[in-house]
mmCIF file of C-alpha atoms in Angstrom:
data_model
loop_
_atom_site.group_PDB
_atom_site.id
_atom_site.type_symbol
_atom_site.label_atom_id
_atom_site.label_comp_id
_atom_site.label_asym_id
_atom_site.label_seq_id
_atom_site.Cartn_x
_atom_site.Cartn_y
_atom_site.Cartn_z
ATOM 1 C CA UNK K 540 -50.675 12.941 -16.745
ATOM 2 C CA UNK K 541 -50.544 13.890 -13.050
ATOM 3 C CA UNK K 542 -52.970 15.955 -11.429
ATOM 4 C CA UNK K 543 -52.259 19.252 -9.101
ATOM 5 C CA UNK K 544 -53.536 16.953 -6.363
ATOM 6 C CA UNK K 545 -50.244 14.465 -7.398
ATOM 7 C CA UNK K 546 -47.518 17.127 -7.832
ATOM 8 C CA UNK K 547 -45.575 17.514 -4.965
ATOM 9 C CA UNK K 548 -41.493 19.424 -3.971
ATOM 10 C CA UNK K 549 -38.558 17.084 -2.681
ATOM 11 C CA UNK K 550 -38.713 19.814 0.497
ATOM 12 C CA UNK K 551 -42.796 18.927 0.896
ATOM 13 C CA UNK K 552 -41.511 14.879 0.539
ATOM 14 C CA UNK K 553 -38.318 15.261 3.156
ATOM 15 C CA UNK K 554 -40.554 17.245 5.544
ATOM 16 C CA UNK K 555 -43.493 14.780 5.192
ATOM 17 C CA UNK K 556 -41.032 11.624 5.976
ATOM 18 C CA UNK K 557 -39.564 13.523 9.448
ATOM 19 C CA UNK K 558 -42.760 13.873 10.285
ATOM 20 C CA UNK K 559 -43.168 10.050 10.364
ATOM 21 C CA UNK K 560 -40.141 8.809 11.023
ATOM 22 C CA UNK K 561 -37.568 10.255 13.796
ATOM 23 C CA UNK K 562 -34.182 8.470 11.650
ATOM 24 C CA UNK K 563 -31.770 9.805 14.098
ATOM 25 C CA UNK K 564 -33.564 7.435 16.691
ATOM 26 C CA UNK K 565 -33.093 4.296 14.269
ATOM 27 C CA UNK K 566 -29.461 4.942 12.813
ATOM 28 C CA UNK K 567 -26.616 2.485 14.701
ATOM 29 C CA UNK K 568 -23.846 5.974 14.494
ATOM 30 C CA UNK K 569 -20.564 4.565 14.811
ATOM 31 C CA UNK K 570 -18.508 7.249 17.164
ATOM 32 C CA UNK K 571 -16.304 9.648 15.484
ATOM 33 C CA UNK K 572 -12.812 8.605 14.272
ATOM 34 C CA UNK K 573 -11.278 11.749 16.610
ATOM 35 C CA UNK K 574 -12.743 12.294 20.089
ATOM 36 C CA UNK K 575 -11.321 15.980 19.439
ATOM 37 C CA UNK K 576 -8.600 18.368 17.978
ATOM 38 C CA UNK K 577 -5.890 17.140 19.871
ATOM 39 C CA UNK K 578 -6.665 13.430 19.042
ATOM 40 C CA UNK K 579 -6.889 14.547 15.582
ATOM 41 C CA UNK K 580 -3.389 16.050 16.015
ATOM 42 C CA UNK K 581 -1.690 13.169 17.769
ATOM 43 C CA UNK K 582 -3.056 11.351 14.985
ATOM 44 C CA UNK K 583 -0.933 13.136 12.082
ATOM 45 C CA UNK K 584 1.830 13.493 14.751
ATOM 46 C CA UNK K 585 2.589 9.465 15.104
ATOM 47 C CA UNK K 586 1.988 9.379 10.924
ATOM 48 C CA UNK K 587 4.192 11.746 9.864
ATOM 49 C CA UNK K 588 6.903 9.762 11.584
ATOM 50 C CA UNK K 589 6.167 7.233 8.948
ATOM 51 C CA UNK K 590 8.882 8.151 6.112
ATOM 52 C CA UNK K 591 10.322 6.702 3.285
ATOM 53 C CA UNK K 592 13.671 7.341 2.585
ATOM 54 C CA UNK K 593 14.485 9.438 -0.585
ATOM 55 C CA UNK K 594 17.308 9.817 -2.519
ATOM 56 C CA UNK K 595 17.374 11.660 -6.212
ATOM 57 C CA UNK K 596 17.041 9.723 -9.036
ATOM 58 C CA UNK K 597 19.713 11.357 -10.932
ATOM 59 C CA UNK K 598 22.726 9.928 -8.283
ATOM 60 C CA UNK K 599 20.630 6.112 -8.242
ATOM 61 C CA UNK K 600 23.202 3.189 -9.677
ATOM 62 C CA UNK K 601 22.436 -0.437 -9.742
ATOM 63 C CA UNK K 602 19.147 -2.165 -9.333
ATOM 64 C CA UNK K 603 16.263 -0.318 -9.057
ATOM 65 C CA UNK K 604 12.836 -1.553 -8.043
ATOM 66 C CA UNK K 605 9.486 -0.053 -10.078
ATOM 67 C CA UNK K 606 5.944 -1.109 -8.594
ATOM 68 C CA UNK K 607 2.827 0.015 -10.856
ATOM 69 C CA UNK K 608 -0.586 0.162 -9.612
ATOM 70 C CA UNK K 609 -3.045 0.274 -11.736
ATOM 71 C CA UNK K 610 -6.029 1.696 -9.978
ATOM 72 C CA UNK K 611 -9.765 2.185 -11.586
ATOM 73 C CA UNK K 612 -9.272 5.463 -11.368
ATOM 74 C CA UNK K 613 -5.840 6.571 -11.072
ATOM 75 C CA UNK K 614 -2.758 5.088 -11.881
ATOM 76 C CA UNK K 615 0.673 5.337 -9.668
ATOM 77 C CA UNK K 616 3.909 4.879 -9.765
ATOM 78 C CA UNK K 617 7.320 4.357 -7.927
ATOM 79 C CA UNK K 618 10.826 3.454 -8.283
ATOM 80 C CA UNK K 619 13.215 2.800 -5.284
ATOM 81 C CA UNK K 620 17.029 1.416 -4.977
ATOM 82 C CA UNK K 621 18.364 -1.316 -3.123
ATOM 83 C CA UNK K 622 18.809 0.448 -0.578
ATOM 84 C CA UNK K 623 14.328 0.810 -0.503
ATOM 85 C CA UNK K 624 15.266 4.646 -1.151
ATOM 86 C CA UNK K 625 12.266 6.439 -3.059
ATOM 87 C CA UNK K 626 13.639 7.539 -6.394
ATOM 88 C CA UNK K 627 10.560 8.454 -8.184
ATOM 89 C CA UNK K 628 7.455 8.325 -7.742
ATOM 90 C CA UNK K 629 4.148 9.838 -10.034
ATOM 91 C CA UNK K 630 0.354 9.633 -8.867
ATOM 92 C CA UNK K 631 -2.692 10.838 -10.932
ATOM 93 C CA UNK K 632 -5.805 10.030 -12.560
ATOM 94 C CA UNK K 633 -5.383 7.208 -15.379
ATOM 95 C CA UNK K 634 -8.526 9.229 -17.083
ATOM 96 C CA UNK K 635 -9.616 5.729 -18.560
ATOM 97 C CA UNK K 636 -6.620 4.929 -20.114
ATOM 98 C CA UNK K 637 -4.164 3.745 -17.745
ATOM 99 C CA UNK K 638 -1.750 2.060 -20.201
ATOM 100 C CA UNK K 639 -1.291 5.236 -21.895
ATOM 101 C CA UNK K 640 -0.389 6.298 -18.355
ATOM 102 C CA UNK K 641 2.160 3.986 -17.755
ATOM 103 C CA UNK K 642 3.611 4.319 -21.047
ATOM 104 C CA UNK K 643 4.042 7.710 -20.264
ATOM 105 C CA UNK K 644 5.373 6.812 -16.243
ATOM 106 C CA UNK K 645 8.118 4.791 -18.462
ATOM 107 C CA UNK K 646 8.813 7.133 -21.131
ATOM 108 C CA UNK K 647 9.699 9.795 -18.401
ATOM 109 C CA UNK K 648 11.655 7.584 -16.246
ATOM 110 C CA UNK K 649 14.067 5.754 -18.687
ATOM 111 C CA UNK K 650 14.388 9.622 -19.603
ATOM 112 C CA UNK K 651 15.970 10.684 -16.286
ATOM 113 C CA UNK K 652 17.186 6.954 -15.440
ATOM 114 C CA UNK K 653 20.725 7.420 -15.254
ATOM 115 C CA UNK K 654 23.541 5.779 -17.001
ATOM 116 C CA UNK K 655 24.474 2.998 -14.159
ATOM 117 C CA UNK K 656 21.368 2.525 -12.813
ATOM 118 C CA UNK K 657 18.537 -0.031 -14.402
ATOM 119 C CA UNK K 658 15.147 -1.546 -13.414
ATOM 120 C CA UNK K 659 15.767 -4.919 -12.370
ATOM 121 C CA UNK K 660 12.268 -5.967 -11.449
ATOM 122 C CA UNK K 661 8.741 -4.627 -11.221
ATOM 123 C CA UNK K 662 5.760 -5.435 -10.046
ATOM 124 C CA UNK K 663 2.056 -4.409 -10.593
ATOM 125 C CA UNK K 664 -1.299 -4.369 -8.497
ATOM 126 C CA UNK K 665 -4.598 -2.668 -8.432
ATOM 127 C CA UNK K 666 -7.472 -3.452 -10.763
ATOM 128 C CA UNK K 667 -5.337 -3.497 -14.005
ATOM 129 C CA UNK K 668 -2.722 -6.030 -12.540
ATOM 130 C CA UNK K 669 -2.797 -7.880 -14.906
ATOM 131 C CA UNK K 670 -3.572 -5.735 -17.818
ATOM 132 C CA UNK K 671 -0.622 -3.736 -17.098
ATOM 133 C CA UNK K 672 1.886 -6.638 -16.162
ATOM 134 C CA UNK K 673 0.868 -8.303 -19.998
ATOM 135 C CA UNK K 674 0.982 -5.127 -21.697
ATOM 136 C CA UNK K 675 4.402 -4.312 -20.276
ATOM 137 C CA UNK K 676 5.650 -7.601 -19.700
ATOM 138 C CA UNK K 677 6.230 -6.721 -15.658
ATOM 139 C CA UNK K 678 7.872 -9.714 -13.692
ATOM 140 C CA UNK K 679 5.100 -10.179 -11.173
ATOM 141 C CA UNK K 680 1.456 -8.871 -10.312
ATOM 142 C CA UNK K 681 0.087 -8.913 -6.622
ATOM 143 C CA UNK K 682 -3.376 -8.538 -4.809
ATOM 144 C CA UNK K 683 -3.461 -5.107 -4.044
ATOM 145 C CA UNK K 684 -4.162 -6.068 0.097
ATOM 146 C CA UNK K 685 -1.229 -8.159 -0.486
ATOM 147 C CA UNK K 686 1.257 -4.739 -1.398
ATOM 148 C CA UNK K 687 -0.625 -2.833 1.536
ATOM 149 C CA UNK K 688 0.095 -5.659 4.066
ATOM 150 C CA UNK K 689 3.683 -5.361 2.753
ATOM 151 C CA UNK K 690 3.610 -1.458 2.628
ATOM 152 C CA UNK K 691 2.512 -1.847 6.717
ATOM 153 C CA UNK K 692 5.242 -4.184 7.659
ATOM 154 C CA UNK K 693 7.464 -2.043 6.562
ATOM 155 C CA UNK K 694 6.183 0.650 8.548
ATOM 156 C CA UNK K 695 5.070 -1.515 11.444
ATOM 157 C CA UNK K 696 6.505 -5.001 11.871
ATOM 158 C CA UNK K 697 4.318 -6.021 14.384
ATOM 159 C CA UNK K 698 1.016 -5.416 11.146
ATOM 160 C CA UNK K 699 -1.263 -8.464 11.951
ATOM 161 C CA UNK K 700 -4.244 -7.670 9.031
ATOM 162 C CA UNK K 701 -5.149 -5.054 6.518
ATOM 163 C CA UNK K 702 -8.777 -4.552 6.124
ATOM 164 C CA UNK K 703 -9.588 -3.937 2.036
ATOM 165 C CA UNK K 704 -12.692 -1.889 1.682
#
């Protein structure tokens, strides 16, 4: 059993460790990602120029493309033509069961699928790669850094690295 002279607050700890240590002196800050507003601004300016194409699902014919990822956490999905027009696309949390997640991804898109237009490959990435490509028999997995290096080219052909954290 602790004594009175033992009990101490988290406020009498915090103040009691300033008091021996000045932190701010011995943390290595690394310098804000925006020097200001504006920089901030530019910022979204030059990625909002980064657009997929849409087009509506319900005028797609021909091959279509689906990629799955199968995050921890969430679970998304998307569906583009030939043509690499987004078609569909669903994002949300996989609440610890993403193959009920997917199964309900696929139920909705071979729903509004229409008649002349079919999946002729997918893909899946993220942690449940391979969970997801067995469970639906997908054509291919990837490394997740592998689909963002991909995802960047396409965006930026001149993409040297992606740095997975």
């Amino acid at each position: 059993m602790m004594t009175d002279a033992q009990k101490t607050t988290l406020g009498a700890l915090c103040d009691l460790a300033a008091q021996q240590h000045d932190f701010k002196q011995e943390a290595n800050l690394l310098p804000p990602l925006f020097a200001d507003e504006a920089d901030y601004a530019a910022f979204r300016a030059r990625h909002a120029e980064a657009n997929v194409p849409t087009a509506p699902l319900a005028e797609a014919q021909g091959p279509c493309y689906l990629g799955i990822d199968a995050g921890s956490t969430t679970t998304k999905a998307v569906l583009i033509s030939e043509d690499g027009e987004l078609l569909f696309s669903r994002y949300g949390s996989n609440k610890g069961r993403p193959l009920d997640v997917i199964r309900d991804i696929l139920s909705e898109l071979y729903e509004k699928l229409p008649e002349g237009a079919y999946i002729a490959h997918t893909a899946s990435t993220g942690y449940g790669e391979s969970l997801a490509k067995a469970a639906f028999t997908m054509d291919c997995g990837e490394v997740e850094p592998i689909a963002h290096y991909t995802a960047a080219k396409y965006f930026r052909p001149d993409v040297e690295f992606i740095l997975d954290i």
